[in-house]
mmCIF file of C-alpha atoms in Angstrom:
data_model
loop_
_atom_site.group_PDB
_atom_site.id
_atom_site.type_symbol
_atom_site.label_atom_id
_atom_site.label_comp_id
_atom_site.label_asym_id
_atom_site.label_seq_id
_atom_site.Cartn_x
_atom_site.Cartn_y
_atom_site.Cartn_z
ATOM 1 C CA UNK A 1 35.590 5.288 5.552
ATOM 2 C CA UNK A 2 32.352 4.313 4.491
ATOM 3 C CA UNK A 3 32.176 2.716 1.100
ATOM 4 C CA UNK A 4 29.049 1.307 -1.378
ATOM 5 C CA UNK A 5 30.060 -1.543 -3.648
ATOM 6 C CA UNK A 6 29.399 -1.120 -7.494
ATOM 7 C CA UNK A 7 30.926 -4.417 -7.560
ATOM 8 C CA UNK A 8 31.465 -7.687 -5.962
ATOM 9 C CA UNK A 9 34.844 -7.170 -4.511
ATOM 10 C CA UNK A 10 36.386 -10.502 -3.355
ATOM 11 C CA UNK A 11 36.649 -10.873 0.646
ATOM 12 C CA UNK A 12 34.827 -7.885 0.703
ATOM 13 C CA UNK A 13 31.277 -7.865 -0.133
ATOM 14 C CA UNK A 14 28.941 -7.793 -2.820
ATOM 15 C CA UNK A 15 27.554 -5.231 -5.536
ATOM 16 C CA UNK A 16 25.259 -2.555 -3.742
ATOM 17 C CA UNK A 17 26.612 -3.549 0.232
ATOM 18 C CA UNK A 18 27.861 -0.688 2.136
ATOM 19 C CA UNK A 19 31.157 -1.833 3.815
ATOM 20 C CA UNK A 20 33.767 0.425 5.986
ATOM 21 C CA UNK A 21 37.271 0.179 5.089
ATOM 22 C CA UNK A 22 40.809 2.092 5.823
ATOM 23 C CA UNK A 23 40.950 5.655 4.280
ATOM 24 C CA UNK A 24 43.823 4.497 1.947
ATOM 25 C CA UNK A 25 42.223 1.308 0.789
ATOM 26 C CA UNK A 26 38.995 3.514 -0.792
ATOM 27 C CA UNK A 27 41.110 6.099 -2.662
ATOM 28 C CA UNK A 28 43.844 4.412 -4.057
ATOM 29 C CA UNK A 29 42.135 0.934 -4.630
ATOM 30 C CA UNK A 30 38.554 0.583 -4.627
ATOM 31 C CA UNK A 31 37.577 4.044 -6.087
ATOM 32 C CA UNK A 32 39.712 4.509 -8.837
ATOM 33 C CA UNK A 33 38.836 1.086 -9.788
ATOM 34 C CA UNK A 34 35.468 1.828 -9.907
ATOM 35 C CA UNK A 35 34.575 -0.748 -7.531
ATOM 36 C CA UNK A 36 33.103 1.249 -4.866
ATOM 37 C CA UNK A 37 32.046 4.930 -4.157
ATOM 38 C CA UNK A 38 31.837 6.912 -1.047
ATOM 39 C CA UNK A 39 28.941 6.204 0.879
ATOM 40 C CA UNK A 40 27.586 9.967 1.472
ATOM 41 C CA UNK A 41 24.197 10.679 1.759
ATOM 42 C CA UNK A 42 23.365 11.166 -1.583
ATOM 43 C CA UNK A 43 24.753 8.292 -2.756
ATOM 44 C CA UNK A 44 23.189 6.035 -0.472
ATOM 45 C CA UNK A 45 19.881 7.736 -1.422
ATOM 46 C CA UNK A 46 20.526 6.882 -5.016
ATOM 47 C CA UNK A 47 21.148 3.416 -3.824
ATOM 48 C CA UNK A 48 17.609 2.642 -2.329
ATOM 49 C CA UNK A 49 15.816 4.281 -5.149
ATOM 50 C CA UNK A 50 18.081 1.736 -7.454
ATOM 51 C CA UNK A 51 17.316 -1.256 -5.202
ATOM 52 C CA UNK A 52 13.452 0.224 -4.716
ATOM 53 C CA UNK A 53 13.320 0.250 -8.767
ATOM 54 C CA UNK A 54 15.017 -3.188 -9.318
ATOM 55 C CA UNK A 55 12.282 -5.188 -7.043
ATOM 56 C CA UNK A 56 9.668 -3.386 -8.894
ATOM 57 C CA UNK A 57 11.147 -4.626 -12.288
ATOM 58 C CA UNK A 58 11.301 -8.520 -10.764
ATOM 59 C CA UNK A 59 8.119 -8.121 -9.491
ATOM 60 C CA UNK A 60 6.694 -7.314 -13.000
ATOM 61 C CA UNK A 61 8.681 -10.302 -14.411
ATOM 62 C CA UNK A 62 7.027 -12.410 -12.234
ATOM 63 C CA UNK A 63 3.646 -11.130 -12.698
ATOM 64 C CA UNK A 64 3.954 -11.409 -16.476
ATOM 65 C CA UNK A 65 5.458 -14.605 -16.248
ATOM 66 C CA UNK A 66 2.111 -15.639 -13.865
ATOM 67 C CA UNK A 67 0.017 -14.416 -16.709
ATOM 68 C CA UNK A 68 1.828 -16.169 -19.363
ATOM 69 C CA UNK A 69 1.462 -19.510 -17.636
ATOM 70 C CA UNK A 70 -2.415 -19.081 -16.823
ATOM 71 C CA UNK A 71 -2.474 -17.970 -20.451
ATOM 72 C CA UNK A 72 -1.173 -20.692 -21.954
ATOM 73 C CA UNK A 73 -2.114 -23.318 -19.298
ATOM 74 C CA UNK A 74 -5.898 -24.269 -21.367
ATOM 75 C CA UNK A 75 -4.429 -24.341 -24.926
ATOM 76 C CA UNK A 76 -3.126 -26.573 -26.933
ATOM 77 C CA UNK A 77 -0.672 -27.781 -29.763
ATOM 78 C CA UNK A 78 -1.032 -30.548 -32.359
ATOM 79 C CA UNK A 79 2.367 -32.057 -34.227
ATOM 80 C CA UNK A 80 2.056 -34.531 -36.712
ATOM 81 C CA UNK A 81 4.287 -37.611 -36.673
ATOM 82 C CA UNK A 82 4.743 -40.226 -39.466
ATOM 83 C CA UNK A 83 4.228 -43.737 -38.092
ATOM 84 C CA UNK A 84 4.851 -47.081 -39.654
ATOM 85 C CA UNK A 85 2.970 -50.472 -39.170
ATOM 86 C CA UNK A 86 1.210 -51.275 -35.411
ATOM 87 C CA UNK A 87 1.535 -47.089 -34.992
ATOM 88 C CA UNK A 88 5.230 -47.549 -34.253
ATOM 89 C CA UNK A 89 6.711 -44.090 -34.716
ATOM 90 C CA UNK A 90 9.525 -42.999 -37.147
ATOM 91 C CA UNK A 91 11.786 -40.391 -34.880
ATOM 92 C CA UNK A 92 10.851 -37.882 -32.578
ATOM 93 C CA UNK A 93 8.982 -34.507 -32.021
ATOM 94 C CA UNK A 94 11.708 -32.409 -30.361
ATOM 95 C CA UNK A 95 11.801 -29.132 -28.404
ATOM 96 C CA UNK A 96 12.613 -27.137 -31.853
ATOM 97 C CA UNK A 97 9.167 -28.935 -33.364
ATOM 98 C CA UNK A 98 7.125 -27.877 -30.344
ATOM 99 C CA UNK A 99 8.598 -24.181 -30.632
ATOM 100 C CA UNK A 100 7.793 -23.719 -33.776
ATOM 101 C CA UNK A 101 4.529 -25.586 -33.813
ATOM 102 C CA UNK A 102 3.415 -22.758 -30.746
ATOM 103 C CA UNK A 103 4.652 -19.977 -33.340
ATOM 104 C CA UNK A 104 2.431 -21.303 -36.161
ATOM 105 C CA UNK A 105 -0.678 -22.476 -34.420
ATOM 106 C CA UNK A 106 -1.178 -19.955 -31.558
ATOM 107 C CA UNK A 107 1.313 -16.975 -32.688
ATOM 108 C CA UNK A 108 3.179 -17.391 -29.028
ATOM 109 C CA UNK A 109 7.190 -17.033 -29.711
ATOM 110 C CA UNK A 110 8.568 -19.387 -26.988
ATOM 111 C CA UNK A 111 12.275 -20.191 -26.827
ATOM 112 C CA UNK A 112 13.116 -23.930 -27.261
ATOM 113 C CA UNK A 113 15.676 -23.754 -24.900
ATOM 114 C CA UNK A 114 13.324 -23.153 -21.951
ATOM 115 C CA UNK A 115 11.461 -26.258 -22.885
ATOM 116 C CA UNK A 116 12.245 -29.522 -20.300
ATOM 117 C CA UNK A 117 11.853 -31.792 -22.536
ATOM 118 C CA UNK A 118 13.699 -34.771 -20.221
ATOM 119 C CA UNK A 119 13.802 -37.161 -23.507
ATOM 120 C CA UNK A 120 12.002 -36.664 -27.134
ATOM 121 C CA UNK A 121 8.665 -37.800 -27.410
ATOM 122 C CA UNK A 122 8.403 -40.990 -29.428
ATOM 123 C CA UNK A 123 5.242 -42.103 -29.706
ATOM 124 C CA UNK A 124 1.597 -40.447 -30.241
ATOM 125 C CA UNK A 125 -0.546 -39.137 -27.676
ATOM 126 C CA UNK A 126 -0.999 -36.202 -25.775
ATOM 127 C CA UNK A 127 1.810 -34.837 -23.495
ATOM 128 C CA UNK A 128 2.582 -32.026 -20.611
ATOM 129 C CA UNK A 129 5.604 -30.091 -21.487
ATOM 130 C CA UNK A 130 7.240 -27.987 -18.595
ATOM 131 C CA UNK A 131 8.366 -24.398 -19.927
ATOM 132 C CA UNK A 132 10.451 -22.674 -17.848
ATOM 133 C CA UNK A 133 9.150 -18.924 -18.071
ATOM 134 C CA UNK A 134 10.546 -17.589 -14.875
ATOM 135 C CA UNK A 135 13.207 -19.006 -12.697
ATOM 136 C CA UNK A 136 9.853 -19.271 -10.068
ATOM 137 C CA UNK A 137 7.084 -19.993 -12.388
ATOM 138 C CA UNK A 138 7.041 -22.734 -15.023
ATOM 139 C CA UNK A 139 4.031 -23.186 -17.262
ATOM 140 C CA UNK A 140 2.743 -26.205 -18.362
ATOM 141 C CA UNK A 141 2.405 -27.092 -22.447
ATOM 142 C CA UNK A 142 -0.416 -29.379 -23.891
ATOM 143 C CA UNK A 143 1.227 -30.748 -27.059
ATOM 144 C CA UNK A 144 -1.003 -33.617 -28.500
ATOM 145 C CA UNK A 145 0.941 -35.901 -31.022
ATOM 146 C CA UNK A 146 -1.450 -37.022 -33.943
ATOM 147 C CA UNK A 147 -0.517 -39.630 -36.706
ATOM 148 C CA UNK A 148 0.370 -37.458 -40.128
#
């Protein structure tokens, strides 16, 4: 028998594969279960139009996440940092400054966590912050530190 995954089934296959299996293995395991459904013609039908409509909503993603990054890719942030004697700095400006400091200046929410921020920035100048927007497109964040 002919079976679609709604699932990954271990050993099996994964969510949205058709697979063929013994009679006895469908009804009694995998289709009470709800792991998998009978692979007739309508239900295979529904299955393309599913997989047809999820690559159209990735490929959206993507494009917004393209647009975002060109977007954002000419402007910039400033964030003040207090600094002592010979412009030594006191702390940081960390990923939950720069968030917030987008928010304010530019009204663009960005999440914090998305920002790779491989140590805190310690000292004043002007830095390029990657932001993860997509898992294929990163964008990349002027922040200019300023004495304050």
């Amino acid at each position: 028998m002919k079976v679609i995954l709604i699932q990954d089934v271990k050993s099996l296959g994964k969510k949205g594969q058709t697979v063929e299996v013994n009679n006895g293995y469908a009804r009694n395991y995998l289709i009470p279960r709800k792991l998998g459904i009978e692979a007739t013609a309508a239900n295979v039908n529904d299955l393309k139009l599913k997989k047809a409509n999820e690559a159209k909503k990735a490929q959206e993603l993507l494009e917004s996440a393209q647009k975002f990054a060109e977007d954002v890719k000419d402007k910039a942030i400033t964030v003040t940092m207090r600094t002592g004697e010979g412009g030594r700095a006191f702390g940081s400006v960390s990923t939950k400054e720069i968030a917030s400091a987008f928010d304010k200046q530019l009204g663009i929410e960005i999440d914090k966590k998305k920002l790779q921020l491989e140590e805190p920035i310690r000292a004043l100048g002007v830095y390029k912050v990657p932001y993860k927007v997509h898992p294929k497109v990163t964008a990349e964040l002027t922040v200019k530190v300023t004495e304050g």
